[in-house]
Coordinates of C-alpha atoms in Angstrom, one line a residue:
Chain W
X11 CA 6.1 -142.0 79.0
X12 CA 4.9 -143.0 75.8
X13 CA 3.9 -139.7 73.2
X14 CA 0.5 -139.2 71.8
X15 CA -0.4 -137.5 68.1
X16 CA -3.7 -136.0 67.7
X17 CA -5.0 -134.8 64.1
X18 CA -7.8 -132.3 64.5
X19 CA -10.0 -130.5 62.2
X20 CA -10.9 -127.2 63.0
X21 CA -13.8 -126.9 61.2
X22 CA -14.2 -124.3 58.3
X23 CA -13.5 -121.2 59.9
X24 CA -15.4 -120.0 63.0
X25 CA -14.0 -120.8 66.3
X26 CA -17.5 -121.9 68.1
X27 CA -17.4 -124.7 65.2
X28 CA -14.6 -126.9 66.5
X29 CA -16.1 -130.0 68.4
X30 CA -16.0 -129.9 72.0
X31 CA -13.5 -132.8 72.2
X32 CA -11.1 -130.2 70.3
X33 CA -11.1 -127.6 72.8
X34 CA -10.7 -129.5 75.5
X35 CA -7.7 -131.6 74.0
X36 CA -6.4 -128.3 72.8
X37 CA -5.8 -127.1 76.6
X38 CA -3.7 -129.9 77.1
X39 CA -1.0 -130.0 74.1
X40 CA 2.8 -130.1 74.3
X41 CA 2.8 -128.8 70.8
X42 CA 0.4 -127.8 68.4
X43 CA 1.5 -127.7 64.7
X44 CA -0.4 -125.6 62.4
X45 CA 0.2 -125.6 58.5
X46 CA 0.5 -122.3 56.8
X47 CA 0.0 -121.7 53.0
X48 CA 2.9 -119.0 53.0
X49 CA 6.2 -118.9 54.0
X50 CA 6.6 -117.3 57.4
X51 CA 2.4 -116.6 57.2
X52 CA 0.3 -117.0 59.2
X53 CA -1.9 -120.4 59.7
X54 CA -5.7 -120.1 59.4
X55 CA -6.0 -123.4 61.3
X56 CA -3.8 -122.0 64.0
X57 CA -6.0 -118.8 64.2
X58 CA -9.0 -121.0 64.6
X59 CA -8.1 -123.0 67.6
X60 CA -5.7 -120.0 69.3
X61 CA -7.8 -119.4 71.9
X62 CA -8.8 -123.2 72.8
X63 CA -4.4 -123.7 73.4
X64 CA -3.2 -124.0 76.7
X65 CA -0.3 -121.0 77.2
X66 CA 2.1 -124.0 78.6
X67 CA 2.1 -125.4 74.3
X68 CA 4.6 -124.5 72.1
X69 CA 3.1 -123.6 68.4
X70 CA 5.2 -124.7 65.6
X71 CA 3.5 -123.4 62.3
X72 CA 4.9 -124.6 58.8
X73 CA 5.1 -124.2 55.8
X74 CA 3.3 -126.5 53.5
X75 CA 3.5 -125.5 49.9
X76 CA 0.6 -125.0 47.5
X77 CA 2.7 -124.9 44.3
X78 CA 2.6 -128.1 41.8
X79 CA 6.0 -128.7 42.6
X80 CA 5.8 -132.2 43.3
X81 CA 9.3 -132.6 44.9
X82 CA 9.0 -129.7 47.1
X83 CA 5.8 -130.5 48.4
X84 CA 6.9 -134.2 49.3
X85 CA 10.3 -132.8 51.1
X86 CA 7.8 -130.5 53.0
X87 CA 5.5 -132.8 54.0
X88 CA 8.2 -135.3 54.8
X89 CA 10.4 -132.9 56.7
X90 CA 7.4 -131.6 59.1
X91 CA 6.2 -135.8 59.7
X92 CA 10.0 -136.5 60.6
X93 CA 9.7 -133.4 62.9
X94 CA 6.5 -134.7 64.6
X95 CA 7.6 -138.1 65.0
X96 CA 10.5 -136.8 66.6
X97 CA 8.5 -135.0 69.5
X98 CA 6.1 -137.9 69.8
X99 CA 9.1 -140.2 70.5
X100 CA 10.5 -137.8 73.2
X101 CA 6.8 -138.3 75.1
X102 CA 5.0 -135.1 73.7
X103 CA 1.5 -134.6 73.3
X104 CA 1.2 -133.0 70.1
X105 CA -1.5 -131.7 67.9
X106 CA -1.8 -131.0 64.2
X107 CA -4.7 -128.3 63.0
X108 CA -6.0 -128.3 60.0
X109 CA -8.9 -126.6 58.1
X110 CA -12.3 -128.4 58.1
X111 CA -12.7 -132.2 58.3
X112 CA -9.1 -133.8 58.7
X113 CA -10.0 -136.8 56.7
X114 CA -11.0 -134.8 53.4
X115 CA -9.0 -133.0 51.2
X116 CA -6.5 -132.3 54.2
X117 CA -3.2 -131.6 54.9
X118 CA -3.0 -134.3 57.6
X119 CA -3.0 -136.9 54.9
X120 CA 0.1 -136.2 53.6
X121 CA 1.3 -136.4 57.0
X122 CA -0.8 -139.5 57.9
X123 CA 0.3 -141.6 54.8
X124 CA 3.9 -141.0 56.3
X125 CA 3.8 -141.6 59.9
X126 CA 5.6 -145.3 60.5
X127 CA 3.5 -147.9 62.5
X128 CA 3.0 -148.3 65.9
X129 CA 2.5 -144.3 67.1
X130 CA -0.3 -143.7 69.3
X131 CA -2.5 -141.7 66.8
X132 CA -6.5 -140.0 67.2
X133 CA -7.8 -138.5 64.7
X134 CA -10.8 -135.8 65.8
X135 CA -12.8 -134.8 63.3
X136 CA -14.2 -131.7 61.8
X137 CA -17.1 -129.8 60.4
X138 CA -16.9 -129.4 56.8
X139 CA -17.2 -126.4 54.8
X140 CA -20.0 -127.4 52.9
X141 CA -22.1 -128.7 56.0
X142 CA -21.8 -125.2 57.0
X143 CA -22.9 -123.7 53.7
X144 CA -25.7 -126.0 53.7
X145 CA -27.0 -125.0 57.1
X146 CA -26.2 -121.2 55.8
X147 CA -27.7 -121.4 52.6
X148 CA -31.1 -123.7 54.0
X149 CA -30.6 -126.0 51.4
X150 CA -29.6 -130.0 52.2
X151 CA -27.2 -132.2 50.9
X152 CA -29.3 -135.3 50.4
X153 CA -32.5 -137.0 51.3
X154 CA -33.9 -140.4 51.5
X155 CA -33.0 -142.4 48.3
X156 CA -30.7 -138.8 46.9
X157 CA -27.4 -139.2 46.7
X158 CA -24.2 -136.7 46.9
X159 CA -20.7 -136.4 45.0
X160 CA -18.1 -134.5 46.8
X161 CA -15.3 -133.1 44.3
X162 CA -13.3 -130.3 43.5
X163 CA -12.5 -129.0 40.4
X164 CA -9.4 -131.1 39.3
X165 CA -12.0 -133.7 38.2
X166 CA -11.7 -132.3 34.9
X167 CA -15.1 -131.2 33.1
X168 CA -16.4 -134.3 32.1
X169 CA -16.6 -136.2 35.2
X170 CA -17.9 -133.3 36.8
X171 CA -20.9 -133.0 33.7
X172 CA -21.4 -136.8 34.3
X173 CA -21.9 -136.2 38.3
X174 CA -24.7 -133.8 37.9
X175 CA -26.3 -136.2 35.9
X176 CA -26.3 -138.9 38.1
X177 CA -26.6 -137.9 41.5
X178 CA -29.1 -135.8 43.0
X179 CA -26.7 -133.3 45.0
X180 CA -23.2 -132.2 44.2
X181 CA -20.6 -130.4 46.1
X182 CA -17.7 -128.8 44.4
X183 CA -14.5 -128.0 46.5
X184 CA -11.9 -125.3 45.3
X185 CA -14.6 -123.8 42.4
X186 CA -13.1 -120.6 42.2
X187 CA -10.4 -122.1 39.6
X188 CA -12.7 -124.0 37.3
X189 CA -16.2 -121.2 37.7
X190 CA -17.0 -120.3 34.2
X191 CA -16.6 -123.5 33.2
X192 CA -19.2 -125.1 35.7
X193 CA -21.3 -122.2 35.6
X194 CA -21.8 -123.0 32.1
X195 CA -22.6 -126.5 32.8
X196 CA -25.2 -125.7 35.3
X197 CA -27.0 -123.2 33.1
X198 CA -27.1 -125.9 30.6
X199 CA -28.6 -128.4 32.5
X200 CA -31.2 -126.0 33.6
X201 CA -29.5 -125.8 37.1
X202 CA -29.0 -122.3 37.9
X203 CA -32.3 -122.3 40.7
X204 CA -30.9 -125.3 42.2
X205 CA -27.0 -123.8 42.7
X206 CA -25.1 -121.8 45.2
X207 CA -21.5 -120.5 45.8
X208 CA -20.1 -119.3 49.4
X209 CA -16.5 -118.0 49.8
X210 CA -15.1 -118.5 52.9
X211 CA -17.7 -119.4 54.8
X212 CA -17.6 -118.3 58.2
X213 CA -14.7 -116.0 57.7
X214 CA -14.8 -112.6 58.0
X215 CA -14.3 -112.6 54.2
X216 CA -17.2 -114.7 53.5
X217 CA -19.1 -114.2 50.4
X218 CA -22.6 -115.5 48.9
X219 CA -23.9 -115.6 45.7
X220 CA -27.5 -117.3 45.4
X221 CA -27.8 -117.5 41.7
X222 CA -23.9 -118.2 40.1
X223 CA -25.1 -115.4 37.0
X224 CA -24.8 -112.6 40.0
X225 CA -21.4 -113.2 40.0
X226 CA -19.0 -110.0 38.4
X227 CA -17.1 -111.4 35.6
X228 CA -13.6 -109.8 37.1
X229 CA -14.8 -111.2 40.3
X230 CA -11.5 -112.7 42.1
X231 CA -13.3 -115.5 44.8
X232 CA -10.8 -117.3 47.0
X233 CA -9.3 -121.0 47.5
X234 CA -12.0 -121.6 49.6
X235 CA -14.9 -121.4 47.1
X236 CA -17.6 -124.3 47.2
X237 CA -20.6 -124.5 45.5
X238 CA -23.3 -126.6 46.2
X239 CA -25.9 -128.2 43.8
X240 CA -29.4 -129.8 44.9
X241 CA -31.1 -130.8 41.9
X242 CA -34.5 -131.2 44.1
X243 CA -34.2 -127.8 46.4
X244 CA -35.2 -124.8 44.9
X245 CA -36.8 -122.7 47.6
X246 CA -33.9 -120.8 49.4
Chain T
X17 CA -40.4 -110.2 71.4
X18 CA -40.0 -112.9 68.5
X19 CA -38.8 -116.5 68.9
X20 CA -36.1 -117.6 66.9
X21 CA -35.5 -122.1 65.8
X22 CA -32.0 -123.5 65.8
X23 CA -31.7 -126.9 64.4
X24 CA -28.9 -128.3 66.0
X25 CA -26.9 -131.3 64.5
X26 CA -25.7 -133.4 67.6
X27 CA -22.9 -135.2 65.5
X28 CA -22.7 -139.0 65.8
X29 CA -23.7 -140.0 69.4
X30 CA -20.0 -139.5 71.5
X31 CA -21.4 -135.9 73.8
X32 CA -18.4 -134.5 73.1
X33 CA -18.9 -134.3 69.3
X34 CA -21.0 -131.6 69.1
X35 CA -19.8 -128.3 68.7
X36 CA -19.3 -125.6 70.9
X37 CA -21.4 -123.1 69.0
X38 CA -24.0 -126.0 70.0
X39 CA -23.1 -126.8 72.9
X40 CA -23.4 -123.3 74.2
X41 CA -26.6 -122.6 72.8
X42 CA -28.5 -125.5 74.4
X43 CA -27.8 -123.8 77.6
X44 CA -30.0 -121.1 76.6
X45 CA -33.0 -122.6 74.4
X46 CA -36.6 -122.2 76.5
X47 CA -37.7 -125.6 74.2
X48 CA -35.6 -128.7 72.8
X49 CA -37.5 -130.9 70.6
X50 CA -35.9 -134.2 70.4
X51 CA -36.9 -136.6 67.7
X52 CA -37.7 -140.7 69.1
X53 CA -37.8 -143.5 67.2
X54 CA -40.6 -145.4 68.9
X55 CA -43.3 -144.4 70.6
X56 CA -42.6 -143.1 73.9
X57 CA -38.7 -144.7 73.5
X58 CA -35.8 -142.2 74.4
X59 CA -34.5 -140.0 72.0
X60 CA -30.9 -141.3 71.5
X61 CA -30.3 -137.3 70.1
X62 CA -31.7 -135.8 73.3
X63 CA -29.3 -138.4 75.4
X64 CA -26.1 -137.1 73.2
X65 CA -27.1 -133.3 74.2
X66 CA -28.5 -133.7 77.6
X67 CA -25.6 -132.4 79.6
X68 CA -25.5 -129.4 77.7
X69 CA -29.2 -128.0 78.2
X70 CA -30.2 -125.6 81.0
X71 CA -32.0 -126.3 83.3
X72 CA -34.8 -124.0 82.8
X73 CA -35.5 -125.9 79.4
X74 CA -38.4 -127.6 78.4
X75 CA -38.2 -130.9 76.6
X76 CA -40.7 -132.1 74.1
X77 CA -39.6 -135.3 72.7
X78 CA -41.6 -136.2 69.9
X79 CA -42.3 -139.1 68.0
X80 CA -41.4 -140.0 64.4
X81 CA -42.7 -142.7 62.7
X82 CA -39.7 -144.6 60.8
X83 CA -42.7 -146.7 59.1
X84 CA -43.2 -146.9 54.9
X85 CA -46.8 -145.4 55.5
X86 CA -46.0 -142.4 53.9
X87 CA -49.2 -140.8 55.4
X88 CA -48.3 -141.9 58.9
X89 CA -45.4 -140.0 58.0
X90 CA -46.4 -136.5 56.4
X91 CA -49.1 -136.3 59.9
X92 CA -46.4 -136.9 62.4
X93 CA -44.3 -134.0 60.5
X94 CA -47.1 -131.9 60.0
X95 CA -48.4 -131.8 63.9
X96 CA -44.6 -131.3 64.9
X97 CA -44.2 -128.6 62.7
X98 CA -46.9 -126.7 64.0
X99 CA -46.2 -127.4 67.6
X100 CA -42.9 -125.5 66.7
X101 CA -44.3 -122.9 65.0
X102 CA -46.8 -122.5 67.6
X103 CA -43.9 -121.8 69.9
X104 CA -41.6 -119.7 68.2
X105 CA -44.8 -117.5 67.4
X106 CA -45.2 -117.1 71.3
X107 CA -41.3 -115.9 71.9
X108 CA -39.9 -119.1 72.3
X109 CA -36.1 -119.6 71.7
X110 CA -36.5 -123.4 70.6
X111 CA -34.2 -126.4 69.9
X112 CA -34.5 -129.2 67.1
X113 CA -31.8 -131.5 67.4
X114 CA -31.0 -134.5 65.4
X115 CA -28.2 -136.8 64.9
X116 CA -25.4 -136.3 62.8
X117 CA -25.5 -133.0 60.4
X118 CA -28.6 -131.8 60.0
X119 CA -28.8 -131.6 56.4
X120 CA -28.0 -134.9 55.6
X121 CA -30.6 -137.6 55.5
X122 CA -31.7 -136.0 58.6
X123 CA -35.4 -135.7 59.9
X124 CA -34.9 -131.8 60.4
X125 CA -35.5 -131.8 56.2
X126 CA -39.0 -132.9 56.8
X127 CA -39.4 -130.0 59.2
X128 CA -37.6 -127.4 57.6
X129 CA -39.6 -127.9 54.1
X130 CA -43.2 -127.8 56.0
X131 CA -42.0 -124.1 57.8
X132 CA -43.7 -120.9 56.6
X133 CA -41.5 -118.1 55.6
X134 CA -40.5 -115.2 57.4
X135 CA -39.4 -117.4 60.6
X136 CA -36.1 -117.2 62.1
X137 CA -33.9 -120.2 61.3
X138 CA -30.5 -121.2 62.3
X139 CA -29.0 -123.9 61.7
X140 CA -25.8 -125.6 63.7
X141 CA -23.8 -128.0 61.4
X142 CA -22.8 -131.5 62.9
X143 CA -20.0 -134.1 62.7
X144 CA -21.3 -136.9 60.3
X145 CA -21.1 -140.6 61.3
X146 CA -18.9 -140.7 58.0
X147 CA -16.1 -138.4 59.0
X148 CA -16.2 -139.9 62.3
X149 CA -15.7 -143.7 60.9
X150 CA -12.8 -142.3 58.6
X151 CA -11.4 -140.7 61.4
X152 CA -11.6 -144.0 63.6
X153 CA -10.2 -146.0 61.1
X154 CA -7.6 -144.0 60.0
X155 CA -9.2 -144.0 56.0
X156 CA -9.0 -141.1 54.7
X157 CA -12.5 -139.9 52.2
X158 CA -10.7 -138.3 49.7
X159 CA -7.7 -136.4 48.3
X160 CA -6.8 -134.6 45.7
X161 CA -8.7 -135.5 42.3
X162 CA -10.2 -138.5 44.2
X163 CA -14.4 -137.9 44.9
X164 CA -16.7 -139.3 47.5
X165 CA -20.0 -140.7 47.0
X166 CA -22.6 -140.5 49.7
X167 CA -25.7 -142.6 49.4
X168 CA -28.2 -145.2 51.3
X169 CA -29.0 -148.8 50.3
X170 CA -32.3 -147.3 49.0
X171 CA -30.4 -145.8 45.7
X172 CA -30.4 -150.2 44.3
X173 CA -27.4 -152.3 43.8
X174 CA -27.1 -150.8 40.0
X175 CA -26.7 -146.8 41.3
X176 CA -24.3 -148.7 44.0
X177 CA -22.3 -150.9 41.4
X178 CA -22.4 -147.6 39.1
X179 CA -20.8 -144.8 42.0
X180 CA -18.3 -147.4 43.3
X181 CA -16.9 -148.1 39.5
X182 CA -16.6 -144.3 39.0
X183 CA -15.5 -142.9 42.3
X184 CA -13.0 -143.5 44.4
X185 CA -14.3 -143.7 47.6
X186 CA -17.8 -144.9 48.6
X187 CA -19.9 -143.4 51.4
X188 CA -22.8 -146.1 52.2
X189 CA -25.1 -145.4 54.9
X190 CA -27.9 -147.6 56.4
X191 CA -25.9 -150.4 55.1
X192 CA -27.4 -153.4 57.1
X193 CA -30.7 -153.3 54.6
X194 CA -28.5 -154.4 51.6
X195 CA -25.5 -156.2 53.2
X196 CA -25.5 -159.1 51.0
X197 CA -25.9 -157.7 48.0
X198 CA -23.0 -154.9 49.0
X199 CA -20.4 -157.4 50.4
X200 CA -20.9 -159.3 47.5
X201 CA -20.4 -156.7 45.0
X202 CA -17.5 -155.2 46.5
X203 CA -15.9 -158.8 46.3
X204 CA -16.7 -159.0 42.5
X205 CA -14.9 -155.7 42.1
X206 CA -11.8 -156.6 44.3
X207 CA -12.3 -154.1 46.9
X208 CA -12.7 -156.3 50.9
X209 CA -9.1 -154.6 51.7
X210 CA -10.3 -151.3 50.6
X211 CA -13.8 -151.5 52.5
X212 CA -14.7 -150.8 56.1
X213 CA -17.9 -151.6 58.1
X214 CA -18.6 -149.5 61.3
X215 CA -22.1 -149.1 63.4
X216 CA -22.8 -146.9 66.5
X217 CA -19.7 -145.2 65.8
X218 CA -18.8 -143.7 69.2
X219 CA -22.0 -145.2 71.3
X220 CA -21.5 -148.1 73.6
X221 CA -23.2 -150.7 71.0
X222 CA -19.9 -149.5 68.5
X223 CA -19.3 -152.6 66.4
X224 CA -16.3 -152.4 63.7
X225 CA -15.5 -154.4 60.8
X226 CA -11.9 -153.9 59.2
X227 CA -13.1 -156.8 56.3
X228 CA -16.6 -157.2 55.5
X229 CA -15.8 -161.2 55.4
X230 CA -15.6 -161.0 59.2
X231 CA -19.4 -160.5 59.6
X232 CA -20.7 -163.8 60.9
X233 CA -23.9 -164.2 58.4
X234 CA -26.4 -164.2 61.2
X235 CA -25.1 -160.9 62.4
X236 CA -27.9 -158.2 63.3
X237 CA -26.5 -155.1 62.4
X238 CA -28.2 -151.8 63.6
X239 CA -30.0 -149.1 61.5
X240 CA -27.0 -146.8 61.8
X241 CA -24.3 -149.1 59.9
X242 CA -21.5 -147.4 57.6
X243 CA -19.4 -149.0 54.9
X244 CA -16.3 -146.7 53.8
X245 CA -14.6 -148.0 50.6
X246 CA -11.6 -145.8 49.8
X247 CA -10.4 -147.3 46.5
X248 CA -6.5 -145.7 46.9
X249 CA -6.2 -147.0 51.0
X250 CA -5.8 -150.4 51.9
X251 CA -3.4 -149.2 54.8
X252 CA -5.4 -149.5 57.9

């Protein structure tokens, strides 16, 4: 009996959002590992999919650190992938949750990138935050001959400048650390009826802010904090 | 009583790839309009949801012209959008469902900008064909300070030559129009071990390409053909 890994987005944050190839794979696990931004927190991922897991899985949530600590991070992610391989070589089905679509800005690449050859891998993939906050927010992501830049803040300013330039639509992951900034920006180029930010979207904590000049200027918005530019969709 | 629209994203052909929020509201719809290629051909998004719809459902399947006759077009859109509105004016709880997400280069656009105000809209997100691809071939879209670029051949082979010198992965969708002038290009810049080709992802008629030098040169590829080029992944 040979083990099995599956990587599986949960989608951004409601549980009717996984795919149905998640929750039926979910009944079925050996293990389920489930990352968690804190130590000894608790994992959104995991929170997500609880109620998809069959009661026979053990959970094993960890820890994966945020900080810039390079080192730490890599012993992390390289202690939790020695871990897995471990339980996929003793014959366990295992799963590894993680927030949104797997294959972008994910955990599981950290993992993946580490795995050694030859394991039995599927990856399932997951709706992304900011196909939800399109859907939310009525306003689409691209069209015909538009095209659309996914990025997240760490772009640095001028990159990010030179994408709203060039490309009809514009996603930006993990805004909340860069907002005045690119609030600026978009005023600038005349954007601000074209922009919108959501928080959390689908969480209980979600947040929504049509036009980016509502927002307070002590306003504290969360990782999770994408804004979403269509340079050819005003009407909301 | 009031009707209410849900436009329902059915992911990229695989049944199980659709969500559960989706999956459990097609149980439920009075109406699902399904859009078809040709006239009188099957809707291949109606065949993706069909095991999820109630029995007591109607199903209009409705053609839409894929034509350059722009006018052809804007009539087809038009007479649909009123059928629908015509419907959810008389109570109806109606379905639109389309491949992939909904808001990206999706038909449900064309609807949803011809729709009066004041209706009740939902909209269910779906998995894209892109997540699914990167998910199938184990190449991650992006990480970090890496971007993504989603386009179609219809942006030209400068806009093309331009997003995949600046970015560092490349989304290109409806890639059999301009596969010369693509493969070729991402020769000149060095890039076959970083590019993928995948069509049909997840339908029987699934063809994959791991180098783009594979491709016999009489090869007919289908409408719905993907090239992923992850610039920092030649792992596969």
């Amino acid at each position: 009996m040979t083990g099995k890994l599956y990587a599986i987005g949960t989608g951004p944050g409601a549980s009717d959002l996984i795919t149905v190839r998640a929750a039926r794979l979910l009944a079925h696990m050996d293990i389920v590992y489930a990352p968690a931004a804190r130590k000894g927190g608790d994992s959104l991922a995991l929170s997500i999919v609880r109620e998809y897991i069959g009661s026979q899985t053990e959970i094993k949530e960890r820890h994966f650190p945020m900080s810039n600590n390079t080192e730490e991070k890599q012993q992390a992610w390289q202690a939790v992938t020695d871990e897995i391989v471990s339980d996929i070589t003793a014959g366990k089905k295992v799963a590894f949750v993680s927030l949104g679509d797997v294959m972008l800005y994910s955990t599981w690449v950290s993992i993946l990138e580490r795995l050694p050859d030859g394991l039995d891998i599927e990856i399932i993939p997951g709706i992304t935050s900011f196909a939800l906050i399109a859907a939310k927010t009525k306003r689409p992501l691209a069209m015909e001959t538009q095209s659309l830049v996914v990025m997240s803040c760490t772009v640095g300013k001028e990159i990010l400048a030179q994408a709203l330039q060039q490309h009809s639509s514009l996603v930006l992951m993990k805004a909340a650390s860069c907002l005045p900034d690119v609030k600026a920006l978009i005023e600038e180029l005349g954007l601000l009826d074209y922009a919108v930010l959501v928080s959390d979207a689908s969480l209980t904590s979600e947040k929504q802010y049509r036009n980016l000049k509502d927002i307070p200027a002590d306003e504290k918005l969360p990782y999770f904090t994408t804004i979403l530019v269509n340079k050819q969709w005003s009407k909301s």
